[in-house]
Amino acid sequence: MKKDFNTKGLAGTQRSLDPQILTQAMVESIKKLTPKIQLQNPIMFVVYFGTVVTLVSSVVHPSLFSWLVTVVLGFTVIFANFAEAMAEGRGKAQAASLRKMRNETSARRLGANGIEESIASTDLRTEDLVICEANDVIPSDGEIIEGIASVDESSITGESAPVIREAGGDRSGVTGGTKVLSDRLVIRITASPGNTFMDRMIALVEGANRKKTPNEVALSILLIALTIIFVPVVVSLEYFAHFSNSGIAIVTLVALLVCLIPTTIGALLSAIGIAGMDRMVQKNVLAMSGRSVEAAGDVSTLLLDKTGTITFGNRMASEFIPVEGASVTEVARIARLASLADETPEGRSIVILAKDAFGMRDVNSGLDYEFVPFSATTRMSGVNFQGHELRKGATEAIKKWSRSRGCVIPADLDEIVSKVANAGSTPLTVGDNGTILGVVELKDVVKPGIKERFNELRKMGIRTVMITGDNPLTAAAIADEAGVDAYLAEATPERKLELIKEEQKGGKLVAMTGDGTNDAPALAQADVGVAMNSGTVAAKEAGNMVDLDSSPTKLIEIVEVGKQLLITRGALTTFSIANDLAKYFAIIPALFLVSYPQLRAINIMHLHSPTTAILSAVIFNALIIVALIPLALRGVKFKPASAGVIIRRNVFIFGAGGVIVPFIGIKIIDLILTFTGLY
Amino acid sequence: MNFAFELGILVVLLGFIWRYLGAYLVAVYNGRLGFLDFIEKPVLGLLGINKDSEQSWQRYLRSLLVFSAVSIGFTFLLLVFQGYLPLNPQHLKGVTPALAFNTAVSFVTNTDWQNYAGESTMSNFSQMVALTTQNFVSASIGIAVAIALIRGFARDKSPNIGNFWVDMIRGVIYVLLPISIVMTLVLVWQGSPETLLANVNVHDSLNSVNQVIFRGPIASQEAIKEFGTNGGGFFNANSAHPFENPTGFTNFLEILLILAIPVALTYTFGKMVGNLKEGIAILAVMALLFFGTFALALHAEQSGNPAINATGVTSVQGANMVGKESRFGVPNSVLFDVTTTQTSTGAVNSSTDSYTPIGGLSLLAGMVYGEVSPGGAGSGIYTLLLFAILTVFIAGLMVGRTPEYLKKKIQRNEIIWASIGILVMPITVLMLTALTVALPYGRQAILNRGPHALTEILYAFTSQANNNGSAFAGLSTNTAYFNLTGALAMLLGRFGVLIPVIALAGGLAEKEEVPVTAGTFLTATPMFTGLLVGVVLLVGALNFFPVISLGPIAEALSHGKFY
């Protein structure tokens, strides 16, 4: 495996304006000129067919004008191909590097008689057992049935730190193409050849099996309808022109037709879809279908796991509370000392809090203390230091210890403890040689900024539901602090599934993340089920997206990408249709200037001549495709806001802009054409 | 009467009609009323229909198509054989098959395009039994289809959209008949004849000529002609004839009657989908398009013809009085004709052909929008809802969700049917107009030249394909060619929209409702109203701008030249 490959996962593989992709896209845009490929896009096929018609006409009745129109129309088709090729380019490049990595490895298959044999990884079937030891590349996807090992998954995730994979539990899944760094594993193969995660990943980034999504289908139908209607408009115009004692050249009619049909969006539609999937990949999310990306935009309820998404996941010391007769600094000092040797996140957080709040520094370092680790029987930990037994632990355990040392339990201890517990925090009681001094409040700390994030989601009409195994009291406190709309406490996989079904009953679309096998039913039921890459095979099979980073907050980004995809389609459609107005004002007066000179009055752009008017319109029509390729690939900028705000902004930019821009563009092109002196 | 004052009263009265007729329609179609059970029950019993039974969209559509086909056949036969039928005091002969077919299609499709002069072609029996009957049922069918579509939006996961027979019959007996009866009496009071007696021959001794004064059951036909947005006149002169429209008061009343149902249905719509504001948003679209077009027409007609104005022989302060009734004057003629062309009624009270080019364009525009401002009885709102679906789809994508309208997701099925429903009309109009200017049969019928002639042909097919029925004149249309192409335009214009609408209703009814959240593109807003107006105008402009620039616009830019 090449070492320099993939340091940031899929996201880091290519930049969008890679010169290599650019040249490749240019080649592709010519290759795509076959009728078979063109037929897949009915709108561009009309342009394609029109180009052939003008080409024939130019050969039969050669004129500079008809040749120019033919060339411009030809470029219109090529530009559309180019847009698509650009969108595909990134994926292709990624797929190529993934393929390089999937070089055939040999597998050590464990035969029925327990004898190892070496076979090619492509010959592995499901249910085969293979052995992997340090430095072996795992030959295919599977489930660990024996052993524990650290695995380098950077080829998939880009994350260089190795992860632990072990038999049983939620971390038993391994992916073909990753590498075992230590120890030995026995793996049961779960994927048939050609259907491994890596294979699917290649197919996905390449867009090989790309199907049109429901909204894309509906939009295509609308665009086809808008194309069909302009055929009678243009054909009938020929007869009306005859009736009005003028004729229209076939080249001009084709030019008019191409200007009127929605070529802008028609040319960019598939590029927008591919780029949308690609944006997911850049966020290290593999969407198994375009449909799920689109559904992400429609989601109205997010189920978020508390741990890791809303809170940091570790309880942290937030306050020292002394009992009557003790002082805060005393509690802090003893708690700190008791935690010095404690490497758990809780223990470290106590040391940090003591330092931050009371400036207690490690002046005692080098002092001799004896560490008393936490055990399930004592349920407390601490140090023996200068003849003092310093302890911290569960209140009941400390009480027992205190009584055994013959001390009196402070009267206000229970009150303090229950107050801390009621606030959703965990109390840790601290004592010195049996004397209880006070309580450390361990809090589940809500991530900074998460409340604002939920507010944004609410503005977008998305409800957030926090899922936690905590008791209702704790859950309520955290839910309140984080600002979620609802919470599910003491969550079990069954209750999670129920909750999803309940939400869906009202027609809502639900998104969730999960990693365990017991999450699988809920992941399958959710409209957008994001499985963590670190999760089990069952979870990954059940969901319709896999998050390679295994990041719990990814769900929010996924929703934004989904919305952005739909917005981009809608915006460019609006722009494309609005463009037609200006094209009419350019072409119609030009067509009939001979029979009705008075129509000059509609030539509000004061275009130089009928010829330059028509040429300017078709040239504008072709160039606008190129101009909009970056927008189609990048997506329309999306800022979370209510539908009303978003629509006002987009109608203004793409609707009003779509009306005005072509007037300016066509005029400028006309000026340039006039300046060249050709006409 | 001060015209602005009249307009004010019209708006206030329409407000009342909107509120109360709208609410009444909700009660009628929800089956909450029973005071006419004694008529409804026997009629439904005769057809073997249970009033509580419901139909899927396919069965609803099949019933409607069967009924319409039978209606066309029945009307056709009555007209062809009118010579053998009673109530024919003038002893008129049967109508030619081509004309009878055109007329049958015309009245069944609520178009009421007339390739004949009513008073000298149709017997009283034909007027009453063949034509007026269709005036009632075709209007009722339009309303029924609108209600079916509204039910599609309002229902949640329902396989049915109502019962065609029940809806159609209730529309006739609860809505159309009672109000028509009252209005007939008002018209009779104002001077409209209502008689089965023959013509009166009068000798004008002063000029020494014999004059025939036609009579008949005029008032009754007039009432439903306006109320059902039909528009087929008893007389060739239609509502310009003093028997059809005797006074300034009846002129006002007829405008009110024409607008009543299309306007009230927006209230019904809002109530039935559970948010009156949705109905107001739709009403606002209709009002903006209506008054915008009216303002354009009024301005053009008030300004008159620049060529005539230049000669100094102006009539009323430079206004274009050509072809207008002096009883009504310019504003009331324009208001009537704008009303009638924007409601698929087509009963004009002045000569549309004599409007200024921009005035004529305004009348044409009302139809080019697709008859949605407010459109015909039922057909107006159902067509506008097709546009609403397209608007929601494009705008809805721009907020980053699968577009929704009235809690229903707008997806593949909806886009297919809405696209078909919207595109049938322009394709029909453009192809038939092109065919007519290309073929000798078409060219022979043209009485004028230049852009005006093109406008006349365009107007004829636009009117028929929109089931309007008003004519721009200037064409000899009682020919086999025009009778058949016209019938085709009317059939496509009616059923090409109505079938997609019913299919759409069925699909929507089956869909699950989606909850409204802050992320939903709200449609009961000025933003949506503005976008919908924009989409209607844009679709109309994209389809018709080329031909209109060769017709009315070229004529208007020629500064009053006559063609």
JSON list of C-alpha atoms in Angstrom, two decimals, chain B residues 3 6 235-252 254-255 301-302 315-316 319-337 347-355:
[
{"chain": "B", "resi": 3, "resn": "PHE", "atom": "CA", "xyz": [-67.83, 53.91, -12.73]},
{"chain": "B", "resi": 6, "resn": "GLU", "atom": "CA", "xyz": [-69.91, 50.87, -9.46]},
{"chain": "B", "resi": 235, "resn": "PHE", "atom": "CA", "xyz": [-79.19, 35.88, -29.94]},
{"chain": "B", "resi": 236, "resn": "ASN", "atom": "CA", "xyz": [-76.22, 36.26, -32.17]},
{"chain": "B", "resi": 237, "resn": "ALA", "atom": "CA", "xyz": [-75.56, 39.65, -30.61]},
{"chain": "B", "resi": 238, "resn": "ASN", "atom": "CA", "xyz": [-75.37, 37.90, -27.24]},
{"chain": "B", "resi": 239, "resn": "SER", "atom": "CA", "xyz": [-75.35, 40.23, -24.26]},
{"chain": "B", "resi": 240, "resn": "ALA", "atom": "CA", "xyz": [-75.28, 43.31, -26.45]},
{"chain": "B", "resi": 241, "resn": "HIS", "atom": "CA", "xyz": [-78.88, 42.49, -27.42]},
{"chain": "B", "resi": 242, "resn": "PRO", "atom": "CA", "xyz": [-81.41, 44.47, -25.38]},
{"chain": "B", "resi": 243, "resn": "PHE", "atom": "CA", "xyz": [-83.52, 41.36, -24.73]},
{"chain": "B", "resi": 244, "resn": "GLU", "atom": "CA", "xyz": [-80.57, 39.54, -23.20]},
{"chain": "B", "resi": 245, "resn": "ASN", "atom": "CA", "xyz": [-79.19, 42.53, -21.36]},
{"chain": "B", "resi": 246, "resn": "PRO", "atom": "CA", "xyz": [-81.90, 45.17, -21.13]},
{"chain": "B", "resi": 247, "resn": "THR", "atom": "CA", "xyz": [-80.47, 47.74, -18.72]},
{"chain": "B", "resi": 248, "resn": "GLY", "atom": "CA", "xyz": [-77.36, 49.03, -17.02]},
{"chain": "B", "resi": 249, "resn": "PHE", "atom": "CA", "xyz": [-78.58, 47.20, -13.93]},
{"chain": "B", "resi": 250, "resn": "THR", "atom": "CA", "xyz": [-78.79, 43.85, -15.72]},
{"chain": "B", "resi": 251, "resn": "ASN", "atom": "CA", "xyz": [-75.35, 44.51, -17.17]},
{"chain": "B", "resi": 252, "resn": "PHE", "atom": "CA", "xyz": [-74.02, 44.91, -13.63]},
{"chain": "B", "resi": 254, "resn": "GLU", "atom": "CA", "xyz": [-74.72, 39.70, -15.20]},
{"chain": "B", "resi": 255, "resn": "ILE", "atom": "CA", "xyz": [-71.11, 40.61, -14.39]},
{"chain": "B", "resi": 301, "resn": "GLU", "atom": "CA", "xyz": [-60.02, 51.56, -25.04]},
{"chain": "B", "resi": 302, "resn": "GLN", "atom": "CA", "xyz": [-60.15, 54.92, -23.27]},
{"chain": "B", "resi": 315, "resn": "SER", "atom": "CA", "xyz": [-66.31, 60.33, -30.25]},
{"chain": "B", "resi": 316, "resn": "VAL", "atom": "CA", "xyz": [-66.31, 60.22, -26.46]},
{"chain": "B", "resi": 319, "resn": "ALA", "atom": "CA", "xyz": [-62.25, 56.69, -26.39]},
{"chain": "B", "resi": 320, "resn": "ASN", "atom": "CA", "xyz": [-62.76, 53.79, -28.76]},
{"chain": "B", "resi": 321, "resn": "MET", "atom": "CA", "xyz": [-66.56, 53.57, -29.07]},
{"chain": "B", "resi": 322, "resn": "VAL", "atom": "CA", "xyz": [-66.46, 51.45, -32.22]},
{"chain": "B", "resi": 323, "resn": "GLY", "atom": "CA", "xyz": [-68.49, 48.29, -31.69]},
{"chain": "B", "resi": 324, "resn": "LYS", "atom": "CA", "xyz": [-69.67, 49.30, -28.23]},
{"chain": "B", "resi": 325, "resn": "GLU", "atom": "CA", "xyz": [-73.22, 49.67, -27.03]},
{"chain": "B", "resi": 326, "resn": "SER", "atom": "CA", "xyz": [-74.01, 53.30, -26.31]},
{"chain": "B", "resi": 327, "resn": "ARG", "atom": "CA", "xyz": [-76.27, 52.06, -23.48]},
{"chain": "B", "resi": 328, "resn": "PHE", "atom": "CA", "xyz": [-73.21, 50.80, -21.61]},
{"chain": "B", "resi": 329, "resn": "GLY", "atom": "CA", "xyz": [-70.37, 53.04, -22.74]},
{"chain": "B", "resi": 330, "resn": "VAL", "atom": "CA", "xyz": [-66.68, 52.18, -22.77]},
{"chain": "B", "resi": 331, "resn": "PRO", "atom": "CA", "xyz": [-65.95, 51.27, -19.11]},
{"chain": "B", "resi": 332, "resn": "ASN", "atom": "CA", "xyz": [-68.95, 48.97, -18.68]},
{"chain": "B", "resi": 333, "resn": "SER", "atom": "CA", "xyz": [-68.34, 47.32, -22.03]},
{"chain": "B", "resi": 334, "resn": "VAL", "atom": "CA", "xyz": [-64.70, 46.73, -21.19]},
{"chain": "B", "resi": 335, "resn": "LEU", "atom": "CA", "xyz": [-65.56, 45.44, -17.73]},
{"chain": "B", "resi": 336, "resn": "PHE", "atom": "CA", "xyz": [-68.15, 43.07, -19.14]},
{"chain": "B", "resi": 337, "resn": "ASP", "atom": "CA", "xyz": [-65.90, 41.74, -21.88]},
{"chain": "B", "resi": 347, "resn": "ALA", "atom": "CA", "xyz": [-70.91, 36.26, -23.54]},
{"chain": "B", "resi": 348, "resn": "VAL", "atom": "CA", "xyz": [-69.75, 39.64, -24.79]},
{"chain": "B", "resi": 349, "resn": "ASN", "atom": "CA", "xyz": [-71.72, 42.89, -24.73]},
{"chain": "B", "resi": 350, "resn": "SER", "atom": "CA", "xyz": [-69.60, 44.66, -27.32]},
{"chain": "B", "resi": 351, "resn": "SER", "atom": "CA", "xyz": [-67.76, 43.73, -30.49]},
{"chain": "B", "resi": 352, "resn": "THR", "atom": "CA", "xyz": [-64.39, 42.30, -29.54]},
{"chain": "B", "resi": 353, "resn": "ASP", "atom": "CA", "xyz": [-63.14, 42.60, -33.10]},
{"chain": "B", "resi": 354, "resn": "SER", "atom": "CA", "xyz": [-63.47, 46.35, -32.90]},
{"chain": "B", "resi": 355, "resn": "TYR", "atom": "CA", "xyz": [-61.34, 46.74, -29.80]}
]
